[in-house]
Amino acid sequence: MNKLLIVGTVAFDAIETPFGKTDKILGGAATYIGLASNFFNVDAAIVSVVGEDFPKEYLNLLENKKVNIEGIEIVKGGKTFFWSGKYHNDLNSRDTLITELNVLADFNPIVPEAYKNSDIVLLGNLHPMVQSGVLDQMTTKPKLIVLDTMNFWMDCALPELLDVIKRVDVITINDEEARQLSGEYSLVKAAAKIHAMGPKYVVIKKGEHGALLFQGKEVFFAPALPLEEVFDPTGAGDTFAGGFAGYITQSENISFENMKNAIIYGSNLASFCVEKFGTERMENLEKNEVNARLRQFKALTQFEIELEE
Amino acid sequence: MNKLLIVGTVAFDAIETPFGKTDKILGGAATYIGLASNFFNVDAAIVSVVGEDFPKEYLNLLENKKVNIEGIEIVKGGKTFFWSGKYHNDLNSRDTLITELNVLADFNPIVPEAYKNSDIVLLGNLHPMVQSGVLDQMTTKPKLIVLDTMNFWMDCALPELLDVIKRVDVITINDEEARQLSGEYSLVKAAAKIHAMGPKYVVIKKGEHGALLFQGKEVFFAPALPLEEVFDPTGAGDTFAGGFAGYITQSENISFENMKNAIIYGSNLASFCVEKFGTERMENLEKNEVNARLRQFKALTQFEIELEE
């Protein structure tokens, strides 16, 4: 079984959407990525940090989903990273209400010995120095390194972010962030500039409008599944990245053709994530539901036109 | 050869985008639809009205593109419909600066005798009373009636619009207009409500984010081609509708499966339309360019995942 190393936050979220609000619930990029990786035949492990206040049941949940949690440090007397946000009515934008870094402020990631030779590494959203720190610990060169990030790090740690971007094969980023990072409005031009920063593959996430995969002049598009209702977008981007990396890890194939399948899987899993608050839908999702939705994605996108010569 | 009857404006446009501005140039929904229909093996005719100020060369252009213009009334001493608009920096929204209805104000459409038995009718954007007036003149029931409209008519002629919507098979409408017409934010819910108003097929155009085709619970998605630069979006929606109707007319197949191909063709042609100001790109577009871009659409959307049982 191929190894997938996941780095990212394991956290508390408090979420408000037009449909309701939650107290502190389980959240964090690595949590969503780990839950997504469970749908693939992979040996996944999370590197992260939590405080002593983090419930044992949340860690058990991840273990029950076959995610190795050896690399999740528990800081004695520490408090877990907490994020609170409120979504606007269209669910496409949100305001951050609270960000308490807590134990994340001084996090020094330690990669478990058994995962220093992981096949695939997914650097989930975190300080770029932490992302780099994980790469420094790898004893063999991973077959593929995927990086997810956000505008926050462009604003406050751009040089460090550019350093780690240089070292990765794939970057996943949303449309507004791609524009900010590249200074280009056109996503085609933005992808070209981001290619030039290092990554061979650029994935631009457009939320309800799907995702684009670029490699040089080649481009592939995975739509989001049109849903009756999006309940809570939190974690959708991380779930997308987790589905992408999980599929690649399982299939051992890093060709552009196979990456097309991987972003379809990412889009598939993300379409479930948004159906309930927080991680609830992903915790209870069954493999047969994912397969059924894959049929929907085929019906949604595949067509038969004979090409004229 | 199957007959396609096109109703819509033939007009002057003056356009301003972040890339430049034009004087009065050739425009109008029926003009763009007619130019798009030229890429299919169909017998197309336009029903519209212009003033005496309308240049003969513009009419010649349409005739050279094999569009029958017998049904374009020229009003002696009249002035042609004129629209002027300015696009915002993101090109997704625009302000209307001038709307001079002129000869359009008292337009009574007359369908040429030879086209009263047309196979397909495309009711392009115009007053819904004019759209209904054209349907009243058909001597045989068309195989498919397609209606395109806009928010302007929802604001000022809603009862008449709802009357004509009842009579059509397909409605093409943009996302904001679908929301306005249905009162639903979710496009899946909006499509269901619009189905209930009459049309069996609902096409929701999302501009740079592609287009959705709904029939009951079935849905298909055609992306827009990611472009380095969108120069001028004017006419893209009409070109899309013209490509859709032109393909259906040529293929004589009104199944849902064939409509998937039709909206891919619509999206294909619209991707050219936006590359230059006004009708310029469509006037000079070659069939082999359209075929080459069809290959790009396939590469953009088609994938190979084996479904598990």
Coordinates of C-alpha atoms in Angstrom, one line a residue:
Chain A
M1 CA 0.0 0.0 0.0
N2 CA 1.4 3.4 -1.0
K3 CA 2.0 6.0 1.7
L4 CA 0.4 9.4 1.8
L5 CA 1.8 11.9 4.2
I6 CA -0.6 14.7 5.1
V7 CA 0.4 18.0 6.8
G8 CA -2.1 20.5 7.9
T9 CA -4.2 21.9 10.8
V10 CA -6.3 19.7 13.1
A11 CA -8.5 22.2 14.8
F12 CA -11.7 23.5 16.3
D13 CA -14.1 25.4 14.0
A14 CA -17.2 27.4 14.8
I15 CA -19.2 28.0 11.6
E16 CA -22.2 30.2 10.8
T17 CA -24.0 29.9 7.5
P18 CA -27.5 31.1 6.4
F19 CA -28.7 27.7 7.5
G20 CA -27.5 27.7 11.0
K21 CA -24.5 27.9 13.3
T22 CA -22.3 25.4 15.2
D23 CA -20.4 25.5 18.5
K24 CA -16.8 24.4 18.4
I25 CA -16.7 21.4 16.2
L26 CA -13.9 19.2 14.7
G27 CA -12.2 21.0 11.8
G28 CA -8.8 21.7 10.2
A29 CA -7.3 21.1 6.8
A30 CA -5.6 17.8 7.7
T31 CA -8.8 16.5 9.3
Y32 CA -10.7 17.0 6.0
I33 CA -7.9 15.6 3.9
G34 CA -7.6 12.6 6.2
L35 CA -11.3 11.8 6.0
A36 CA -11.1 12.1 2.2
S37 CA -8.1 9.8 2.0
N38 CA -10.1 7.1 3.7
F39 CA -11.9 6.4 0.4
F40 CA -8.7 5.1 -1.2
N41 CA -6.6 2.1 -0.6
V42 CA -3.6 4.1 0.9
D43 CA -1.6 4.2 4.1
A44 CA -2.2 7.8 5.2
A45 CA -0.7 9.7 8.2
I46 CA -1.2 13.2 9.5
V47 CA 1.5 15.5 10.9
S48 CA -0.1 18.2 13.0
V49 CA -0.5 19.6 16.5
V50 CA -3.3 20.0 19.0
G51 CA -3.7 21.1 22.6
E52 CA -4.6 19.1 25.6
D53 CA -8.2 20.4 25.2
F54 CA -8.6 18.3 22.0
P55 CA -11.1 15.5 22.6
K56 CA -9.8 11.9 22.4
E57 CA -12.9 11.0 20.5
Y58 CA -11.8 13.2 17.6
L59 CA -8.4 11.4 17.4
N60 CA -10.2 8.1 17.6
L61 CA -12.4 9.1 14.7
L62 CA -9.4 9.6 12.6
E63 CA -7.8 6.4 13.7
N64 CA -11.1 4.6 12.9
K65 CA -10.8 6.0 9.4
K66 CA -7.4 4.3 9.1
V67 CA -5.5 7.5 9.4
N68 CA -2.2 7.2 11.3
I69 CA -2.1 9.9 14.0
E70 CA 1.4 9.2 15.5
G71 CA 2.5 12.5 14.0
I72 CA -0.2 14.6 15.7
E73 CA 1.6 16.1 18.6
I74 CA -0.5 16.8 21.7
V75 CA 0.9 19.8 23.6
K76 CA 0.6 19.5 27.4
G77 CA -1.4 22.5 28.7
G78 CA -1.8 23.8 25.2
K79 CA -4.9 25.0 23.4
T80 CA -6.0 23.8 20.0
F81 CA -6.0 26.1 17.0
F82 CA -9.5 27.7 16.7
W83 CA -11.1 29.3 13.7
S84 CA -14.5 30.9 13.5
G85 CA -16.2 32.2 10.4
K86 CA -19.5 33.4 9.0
Y87 CA -20.5 32.8 5.4
H88 CA -22.4 35.4 3.4
N89 CA -25.8 34.6 1.8
D90 CA -24.3 33.4 -1.5
L91 CA -21.9 31.1 0.4
N92 CA -19.1 32.1 -1.9
S93 CA -17.5 34.5 0.5
R94 CA -17.0 34.6 4.3
D95 CA -15.7 36.7 7.1
T96 CA -13.2 35.3 9.6
L97 CA -14.5 36.2 13.0
I98 CA -11.8 34.6 15.2
T99 CA -8.4 33.1 14.6
E100 CA -6.6 31.7 17.7
L101 CA -3.4 30.1 16.6
N102 CA -2.7 28.7 20.1
V103 CA -0.4 25.6 19.8
L104 CA 0.1 26.3 16.1
A105 CA 2.1 29.4 16.9
D106 CA 5.2 27.4 17.8
F107 CA 4.6 24.2 15.8
N108 CA 7.7 22.2 14.8
P109 CA 6.4 19.3 12.7
I110 CA 8.0 15.9 13.3
V111 CA 7.5 13.3 10.5
P112 CA 7.1 9.8 12.0
E113 CA 10.1 7.6 10.9
A114 CA 7.8 5.2 9.0
Y115 CA 6.5 8.0 6.8
K116 CA 9.8 9.7 5.9
N117 CA 9.7 7.7 2.7
S118 CA 6.1 8.5 1.8
D119 CA 5.2 8.1 -1.9
I120 CA 3.0 11.2 -2.0
V121 CA 3.1 14.3 0.3
L122 CA 0.2 16.7 0.6
L123 CA 1.2 19.9 2.3
G124 CA -2.2 21.2 3.4
N125 CA -2.9 24.8 4.4
L126 CA -0.4 25.9 7.1
H127 CA 2.5 28.3 7.5
P128 CA 4.9 27.7 4.5
M129 CA 7.8 27.3 7.0
V130 CA 6.1 24.3 8.5
Q131 CA 5.4 22.9 5.0
S132 CA 9.1 23.3 4.1
G133 CA 10.1 21.8 7.4
V134 CA 8.2 18.6 6.5
L135 CA 9.9 18.3 3.1
D136 CA 13.3 18.7 4.8
Q137 CA 12.6 15.6 6.8
M138 CA 11.9 13.3 3.9
T139 CA 14.6 10.7 3.4
T140 CA 13.5 9.7 -0.1
K141 CA 12.2 12.0 -2.8
P142 CA 8.4 11.7 -3.0
K143 CA 6.9 10.8 -6.3
L144 CA 4.7 13.8 -6.1
I145 CA 4.4 16.8 -3.7
V146 CA 1.1 18.6 -3.6
L147 CA 0.7 22.0 -1.9
D148 CA -2.4 23.7 -0.8
T149 CA -2.3 27.3 0.5
M150 CA -4.3 30.4 0.9
N151 CA -4.2 34.2 0.6
F152 CA -3.4 34.6 4.3
W153 CA 0.2 33.4 3.7
M154 CA 0.5 35.6 0.6
D155 CA -0.2 38.5 2.8
C156 CA 2.1 37.7 5.7
A157 CA 4.7 35.2 4.6
L158 CA 5.1 35.6 0.8
P159 CA 8.9 34.9 0.6
E160 CA 8.6 31.7 2.6
L161 CA 5.6 30.7 0.5
L162 CA 7.5 31.3 -2.7
D163 CA 10.3 29.2 -1.3
V164 CA 8.1 26.2 -0.7
I165 CA 6.2 26.6 -3.9
K166 CA 9.5 26.2 -5.8
R167 CA 9.8 22.7 -4.2
V168 CA 6.4 21.2 -5.1
D169 CA 5.0 19.5 -8.2
V170 CA 1.3 20.5 -7.8
I171 CA -0.2 23.6 -6.3
T172 CA -3.9 23.8 -5.5
I173 CA -5.2 27.3 -5.0
N174 CA -8.5 29.1 -5.4
D175 CA -9.3 31.5 -8.2
E176 CA -8.9 34.7 -6.2
E177 CA -5.7 33.5 -4.7
A178 CA -4.3 32.5 -8.1
R179 CA -5.0 36.1 -9.2
Q180 CA -3.4 37.6 -6.1
L181 CA -0.3 35.3 -6.4
S182 CA 0.2 36.0 -10.1
G183 CA -1.1 39.5 -10.6
E184 CA -3.1 38.2 -13.6
Y185 CA -6.9 38.4 -13.9
S186 CA -7.1 35.7 -16.6
L187 CA -6.8 32.3 -15.0
V188 CA -5.0 31.0 -18.0
K189 CA -2.3 33.7 -17.6
A190 CA -2.3 33.2 -13.9
A191 CA -1.6 29.5 -14.2
A192 CA 1.3 30.2 -16.6
K193 CA 2.9 32.6 -14.1
I194 CA 2.4 30.1 -11.3
H195 CA 4.0 27.4 -13.4
A196 CA 7.0 29.6 -13.8
M197 CA 7.3 29.7 -9.9
G198 CA 8.0 26.0 -9.9
P199 CA 4.9 23.7 -9.9
K200 CA 4.6 21.6 -13.1
Y201 CA 0.8 21.3 -12.4
V202 CA -1.5 24.1 -11.3
V203 CA -5.0 23.3 -10.0
I204 CA -7.3 26.3 -9.7
K205 CA -10.3 25.7 -7.5
K206 CA -13.4 27.8 -8.4
G207 CA -15.8 26.5 -5.7
E208 CA -19.3 26.0 -7.1
H209 CA -17.8 26.7 -10.6
G210 CA -15.5 23.6 -10.5
A211 CA -11.7 23.3 -10.9
L212 CA -9.1 23.7 -13.6
L213 CA -6.0 21.6 -14.0
F214 CA -3.2 23.1 -16.0
Q215 CA 0.0 21.6 -17.3
G216 CA 1.8 23.9 -19.7
K217 CA -0.6 24.5 -22.5
E218 CA -2.9 21.6 -21.5
V219 CA -6.0 22.2 -19.5
F220 CA -8.7 20.0 -18.0
F221 CA -11.8 21.0 -16.2
A222 CA -13.8 19.2 -13.5
P223 CA -17.2 20.8 -12.7
A224 CA -18.7 21.0 -9.3
L225 CA -21.8 18.8 -9.1
P226 CA -24.9 21.1 -9.3
L227 CA -26.6 20.7 -5.9
E228 CA -30.0 21.6 -4.6
E229 CA -28.4 23.2 -1.6
V230 CA -24.9 23.9 -0.4
F231 CA -25.1 23.8 3.4
D232 CA -21.6 24.6 4.5
P233 CA -18.6 25.1 2.2
T234 CA -16.1 24.7 5.1
G235 CA -13.5 22.0 4.2
A236 CA -14.6 21.6 0.6
G237 CA -11.2 22.7 -0.7
D238 CA -9.3 20.5 1.6
T239 CA -11.6 17.5 0.8
F240 CA -11.0 18.2 -2.9
A241 CA -7.2 18.2 -2.3
G242 CA -7.5 15.0 -0.2
G243 CA -9.5 13.3 -2.9
F244 CA -7.0 14.3 -5.5
A245 CA -3.9 13.2 -3.5
G246 CA -5.7 10.0 -2.3
Y247 CA -6.5 8.9 -5.8
I248 CA -3.0 9.6 -7.1
T249 CA -1.5 7.7 -4.2
Q250 CA -3.7 4.7 -4.7
S251 CA -3.2 4.6 -8.5
E252 CA 0.6 5.2 -8.5
N253 CA 0.3 7.1 -11.7
I254 CA 1.3 10.7 -11.9
S255 CA 0.5 11.3 -15.6
F256 CA -1.7 14.2 -16.7
E257 CA -4.3 11.8 -17.9
N258 CA -4.6 10.2 -14.5
M259 CA -4.6 13.6 -12.7
K260 CA -7.8 14.3 -14.7
N261 CA -9.4 11.4 -12.9
A262 CA -7.9 12.6 -9.6
I263 CA -9.6 16.0 -9.8
I264 CA -12.9 14.4 -10.7
Y265 CA -12.5 12.3 -7.5
G266 CA -11.6 15.5 -5.6
S267 CA -14.7 17.2 -7.0
N268 CA -16.8 14.2 -6.2
L269 CA -15.8 14.0 -2.5
A270 CA -16.1 17.8 -2.1
S271 CA -19.7 17.7 -3.4
F272 CA -20.6 15.5 -0.3
C273 CA -18.6 17.7 2.1
V274 CA -20.8 20.7 1.6
E275 CA -24.0 18.8 2.2
K276 CA -23.8 19.1 6.0
F277 CA -22.1 21.2 8.6
G278 CA -18.4 20.6 9.2
T279 CA -17.1 17.0 8.9
E280 CA -20.5 15.4 9.5
R281 CA -21.2 14.2 6.0
M282 CA -17.6 13.0 5.4
E283 CA -17.7 11.0 8.7
N284 CA -20.7 9.0 7.5
L285 CA -20.1 8.8 3.8
E286 CA -20.0 5.3 2.2
K287 CA -18.0 4.1 -0.7
N288 CA -21.0 3.1 -2.7
E289 CA -22.3 6.7 -2.5
V290 CA -19.1 7.9 -3.9
N291 CA -19.3 5.4 -6.8
A292 CA -22.9 6.4 -7.5
R293 CA -21.9 10.0 -7.7
L294 CA -19.1 9.2 -10.1
R295 CA -21.8 8.0 -12.4
Q296 CA -23.5 11.4 -12.0
F297 CA -20.2 13.1 -12.9
K298 CA -19.9 11.0 -16.1
A299 CA -23.5 11.9 -17.1
L300 CA -22.8 15.5 -16.3
T301 CA -19.7 15.9 -18.5
Q302 CA -19.4 13.1 -21.1
F303 CA -20.6 13.6 -24.6
E304 CA -20.4 11.9 -28.0
I305 CA -19.6 14.2 -30.9
E306 CA -18.0 12.6 -34.0
L307 CA -15.1 14.8 -35.1
E308 CA -15.0 15.8 -38.7
E309 CA -11.7 15.4 -40.6
Chain B
M1 CA -32.0 21.0 -45.6
N2 CA -33.9 21.8 -42.4
K3 CA -35.2 25.2 -41.8
L4 CA -34.3 27.4 -38.8
L5 CA -36.3 30.5 -38.2
I6 CA -34.5 33.1 -36.1
V7 CA -36.3 36.1 -34.5
G8 CA -34.4 38.8 -32.7
T9 CA -32.9 42.2 -33.0
V10 CA -30.7 43.4 -35.8
A11 CA -29.1 46.5 -34.5
F12 CA -26.3 49.0 -33.9
D13 CA -24.1 48.5 -30.8
A14 CA -21.5 50.8 -29.3
I15 CA -19.3 48.9 -26.9
E16 CA -16.7 49.9 -24.3
T17 CA -14.6 47.3 -22.6
P18 CA -11.3 47.6 -20.6
F19 CA -9.6 46.9 -23.9
G20 CA -11.1 49.7 -26.0
K21 CA -14.3 51.1 -27.4
T22 CA -16.2 51.1 -30.7
D23 CA -18.3 53.5 -32.6
K24 CA -21.7 52.2 -33.8
I25 CA -21.1 48.7 -35.2
L26 CA -23.2 45.8 -36.3
G27 CA -25.0 44.1 -33.5
G28 CA -28.2 42.5 -32.3
A29 CA -29.3 39.1 -31.1
A30 CA -30.5 37.8 -34.5
T31 CA -27.3 39.0 -36.2
Y32 CA -25.1 36.9 -33.8
I33 CA -27.5 33.9 -34.0
G34 CA -27.5 34.1 -37.8
L35 CA -23.7 34.2 -38.0
A36 CA -23.5 31.2 -35.7
S37 CA -26.1 29.2 -37.8
N38 CA -23.8 29.6 -40.8
F39 CA -21.5 26.8 -39.3
F40 CA -24.3 24.2 -39.8
N41 CA -25.9 22.8 -42.9
V42 CA -29.3 24.6 -42.4
D43 CA -31.6 26.9 -44.2
A44 CA -31.8 29.8 -41.8
A45 CA -33.9 33.0 -42.0
I46 CA -34.1 36.1 -39.8
V47 CA -37.3 37.9 -38.9
S48 CA -36.4 41.4 -37.6
V49 CA -36.7 45.1 -38.4
V50 CA -34.1 47.9 -39.1
G51 CA -34.3 51.5 -40.1
E52 CA -33.4 53.2 -43.4
D53 CA -30.1 54.1 -41.7
F54 CA -29.0 50.5 -41.7
P55 CA -26.1 49.9 -44.1
K56 CA -26.7 47.7 -47.1
E57 CA -23.3 46.1 -46.5
Y58 CA -24.5 44.6 -43.2
L59 CA -27.5 43.0 -44.9
N60 CA -25.1 41.7 -47.6
L61 CA -22.9 40.2 -44.9
L62 CA -25.8 38.2 -43.6
E63 CA -26.8 37.1 -47.1
N64 CA -23.2 36.1 -47.8
K65 CA -23.4 33.9 -44.7
K66 CA -26.4 32.1 -46.3
V67 CA -28.9 33.7 -44.0
N68 CA -32.3 34.5 -45.7
I69 CA -33.1 38.2 -44.9
E70 CA -36.5 38.4 -46.6
G71 CA -38.0 38.8 -43.2
I72 CA -35.9 41.7 -42.1
E73 CA -38.3 44.7 -42.6
I74 CA -36.7 48.0 -43.6
V75 CA -38.7 50.9 -42.2
K76 CA -38.7 54.0 -44.5
G77 CA -37.4 57.0 -42.6
G78 CA -37.0 54.8 -39.5
K79 CA -33.9 54.5 -37.3
T80 CA -32.4 51.2 -36.3
F81 CA -32.4 50.0 -32.7
F82 CA -29.3 51.2 -30.9
W83 CA -27.7 49.8 -27.7
S84 CA -24.6 51.1 -26.0
G85 CA -22.9 49.5 -23.0
K86 CA -19.8 49.6 -20.9
Y87 CA -18.3 46.5 -19.4
H88 CA -16.7 46.5 -15.9
N89 CA -13.1 45.4 -15.4
D90 CA -14.1 41.7 -14.7
L91 CA -16.2 41.7 -18.0
N92 CA -18.9 39.8 -16.0
S93 CA -21.1 42.8 -15.6
R94 CA -21.9 45.8 -17.6
D95 CA -23.9 49.1 -17.5
T96 CA -26.3 50.0 -20.3
L97 CA -25.5 53.5 -21.4
I98 CA -28.1 54.0 -24.2
T99 CA -31.1 52.1 -25.4
E100 CA -32.9 53.6 -28.4
L101 CA -35.7 51.3 -29.4
N102 CA -36.5 53.3 -32.6
V103 CA -38.1 51.0 -35.2
L104 CA -38.3 48.2 -32.6
A105 CA -41.0 50.2 -30.7
D106 CA -43.8 49.4 -33.2
F107 CA -42.4 46.2 -34.7
N108 CA -44.9 43.7 -36.1
P109 CA -43.0 40.6 -37.2
I110 CA -43.9 39.0 -40.5
V111 CA -42.7 35.5 -41.1
P112 CA -41.9 34.8 -44.8
E113 CA -44.3 32.3 -46.3
A114 CA -41.5 29.8 -47.0
Y115 CA -40.5 29.7 -43.3
K116 CA -43.9 29.3 -41.7
N117 CA -43.2 25.5 -41.7
S118 CA -39.7 25.8 -40.2
D119 CA -38.4 22.8 -38.3
I120 CA -36.8 24.7 -35.5
V121 CA -37.7 28.2 -34.2
L122 CA -35.2 30.3 -32.1
L123 CA -37.0 33.2 -30.5
G124 CA -34.0 35.5 -29.7
N125 CA -34.1 38.2 -27.2
L126 CA -37.0 40.6 -28.0
H127 CA -40.3 41.7 -26.5
P128 CA -42.2 38.6 -25.6
M129 CA -45.3 39.8 -27.6
V130 CA -43.1 39.8 -30.7
Q131 CA -41.9 36.3 -29.8
S132 CA -45.5 35.1 -29.4
G133 CA -46.5 36.9 -32.6
V134 CA -44.0 34.8 -34.6
L135 CA -45.3 31.5 -33.1
D136 CA -48.9 32.5 -34.0
Q137 CA -47.8 32.7 -37.7
M138 CA -46.4 29.1 -37.9
T139 CA -48.6 26.9 -40.1
T140 CA -47.0 23.6 -38.8
K141 CA -45.9 22.8 -35.3
P142 CA -42.1 23.2 -35.1
K143 CA -40.1 20.2 -33.9
L144 CA -38.5 22.5 -31.3
I145 CA -39.0 26.0 -30.1
V146 CA -36.1 27.7 -28.3
L147 CA -36.5 30.9 -26.4
D148 CA -33.8 33.3 -25.2
T149 CA -34.7 36.2 -23.1
M150 CA -33.3 38.6 -20.5
N151 CA -34.1 40.4 -17.2
F152 CA -35.3 43.5 -19.0
W153 CA -38.5 41.7 -20.0
M154 CA -39.0 40.2 -16.5
D155 CA -39.0 43.8 -15.2
C156 CA -41.3 45.3 -17.7
A157 CA -43.4 42.6 -19.4
L158 CA -43.5 39.6 -17.0
P159 CA -47.1 38.4 -17.8
E160 CA -46.4 38.4 -21.6
L161 CA -43.0 36.7 -21.0
L162 CA -44.7 34.0 -18.9
D163 CA -47.2 33.5 -21.7
V164 CA -44.6 32.8 -24.3
I165 CA -42.5 30.7 -21.9
K166 CA -45.5 28.4 -21.7
R167 CA -45.3 27.8 -25.4
V168 CA -41.6 26.8 -25.8
D169 CA -39.6 23.6 -25.5
V170 CA -36.3 25.1 -24.5
I171 CA -35.4 28.3 -22.6
T172 CA -31.9 29.7 -22.5
I173 CA -31.3 32.2 -19.7
N174 CA -28.4 33.4 -17.7
D175 CA -27.8 32.5 -14.0
E176 CA -28.9 35.8 -12.5
E177 CA -32.0 35.9 -14.7
A178 CA -32.9 32.3 -13.8
R179 CA -32.7 33.3 -10.1
Q180 CA -34.9 36.4 -10.8
L181 CA -37.5 34.4 -12.7
S182 CA -37.7 31.6 -10.2
G183 CA -37.0 33.3 -6.9
E184 CA -34.6 30.5 -6.1
Y185 CA -30.8 31.0 -5.5
S186 CA -29.9 27.4 -6.2
L187 CA -29.7 26.9 -9.9
V188 CA -31.0 23.3 -9.5
K189 CA -34.1 24.6 -7.7
A190 CA -34.4 27.5 -10.2
A191 CA -34.4 25.1 -13.2
A192 CA -37.1 22.9 -11.5
K193 CA -39.3 26.0 -11.1
I194 CA -38.8 27.1 -14.7
H195 CA -39.6 23.6 -15.9
A196 CA -42.9 24.0 -14.2
M197 CA -43.5 27.2 -16.2
G198 CA -43.6 25.1 -19.4
P199 CA -40.2 24.4 -21.0
K200 CA -39.1 20.8 -21.0
Y201 CA -35.5 21.8 -21.3
V202 CA -33.8 24.6 -19.3
V203 CA -30.4 25.9 -20.3
I204 CA -28.7 28.2 -17.7
K205 CA -25.8 30.2 -19.1
K206 CA -23.1 31.1 -16.6
G207 CA -20.8 33.1 -18.9
E208 CA -17.2 32.3 -18.3
H209 CA -18.4 29.5 -15.9
G210 CA -20.1 27.5 -18.7
A211 CA -23.7 26.4 -19.2
L212 CA -26.0 23.9 -17.6
L213 CA -28.7 21.9 -19.4
F214 CA -31.6 20.5 -17.3
Q215 CA -34.3 18.1 -18.2
G216 CA -36.2 17.0 -15.1
K217 CA -33.7 15.4 -12.8
E218 CA -31.1 15.1 -15.6
V219 CA -28.3 17.6 -15.9
F220 CA -25.4 18.2 -18.3
F221 CA -22.7 20.8 -18.1
A222 CA -20.7 22.5 -20.9
P223 CA -17.7 24.5 -19.6
A224 CA -16.6 27.7 -21.3
L225 CA -13.1 27.3 -22.8
P226 CA -10.5 28.9 -20.5
L227 CA -9.1 31.8 -22.6
E228 CA -6.0 33.9 -22.2
E229 CA -8.2 37.0 -22.7
V230 CA -11.9 37.8 -23.1
F231 CA -12.0 40.9 -25.3
D232 CA -15.7 41.6 -25.6
P233 CA -18.5 39.4 -24.2
T234 CA -21.2 41.1 -26.4
G235 CA -23.2 38.6 -28.4
A236 CA -21.7 35.5 -26.6
G237 CA -25.1 34.4 -25.2
D238 CA -26.8 34.8 -28.6
T239 CA -23.9 33.0 -30.4
F240 CA -24.3 30.2 -27.8
A241 CA -28.0 30.0 -28.5
G242 CA -27.4 30.1 -32.3
G243 CA -24.8 27.3 -32.1
F244 CA -27.2 25.3 -30.0
A245 CA -30.2 25.7 -32.4
G246 CA -28.1 25.4 -35.5
Y247 CA -26.7 22.0 -34.4
I248 CA -30.1 20.7 -33.4
T249 CA -31.6 21.9 -36.8
Q250 CA -28.8 20.2 -38.8
S251 CA -28.9 16.9 -36.8
E252 CA -32.8 16.6 -36.7
N253 CA -32.4 15.0 -33.3
I254 CA -34.1 16.6 -30.3
S255 CA -33.0 13.9 -27.7
F256 CA -31.4 15.0 -24.4
E257 CA -28.2 13.2 -25.5
N258 CA -28.0 15.2 -28.7
M259 CA -28.7 18.4 -26.8
K260 CA -25.6 17.8 -24.9
N261 CA -23.7 18.0 -28.2
A262 CA -25.6 21.1 -29.1
I263 CA -24.6 23.0 -26.0
I264 CA -21.0 22.0 -26.5
Y265 CA -21.3 23.5 -30.0
G266 CA -22.9 26.6 -28.5
S267 CA -20.1 27.0 -26.0
N268 CA -17.5 26.3 -28.8
L269 CA -18.8 29.1 -31.0
A270 CA -19.3 31.5 -28.1
S271 CA -15.6 31.0 -27.2
F272 CA -14.7 32.6 -30.5
C273 CA -17.2 35.4 -30.3
V274 CA -15.6 37.0 -27.2
E275 CA -12.1 37.0 -28.8
K276 CA -12.7 40.3 -30.8
F277 CA -15.0 43.3 -30.6
G278 CA -18.6 42.8 -31.8
T279 CA -19.2 40.4 -34.7
E280 CA -15.6 40.6 -36.1
R281 CA -14.4 37.2 -35.0
M282 CA -17.6 35.4 -36.1
E283 CA -17.5 37.1 -39.5
N284 CA -14.1 35.7 -40.3
L285 CA -14.3 32.3 -38.4
E286 CA -13.5 29.2 -40.5
K287 CA -15.1 25.8 -40.1
N288 CA -11.7 24.1 -39.5
E289 CA -11.1 26.4 -36.5
V290 CA -14.4 25.3 -35.0
N291 CA -13.4 21.6 -35.5
A292 CA -10.0 22.2 -33.9
R293 CA -11.7 23.8 -30.9
L294 CA -14.0 20.9 -30.6
R295 CA -10.9 18.8 -30.0
Q296 CA -10.0 21.2 -27.3
F297 CA -13.4 20.8 -25.7
K298 CA -13.0 17.1 -25.7
A299 CA -9.5 17.3 -24.1
L300 CA -10.9 19.7 -21.5
T301 CA -13.8 17.6 -20.3
Q302 CA -13.4 13.9 -21.2
F303 CA -11.9 11.4 -18.8
E304 CA -11.6 7.7 -18.3
I305 CA -12.4 6.3 -14.9
E306 CA -13.4 2.7 -14.6
L307 CA -16.6 2.4 -12.5
E308 CA -16.4 -0.2 -9.7
E309 CA -19.4 -2.5 -9.4

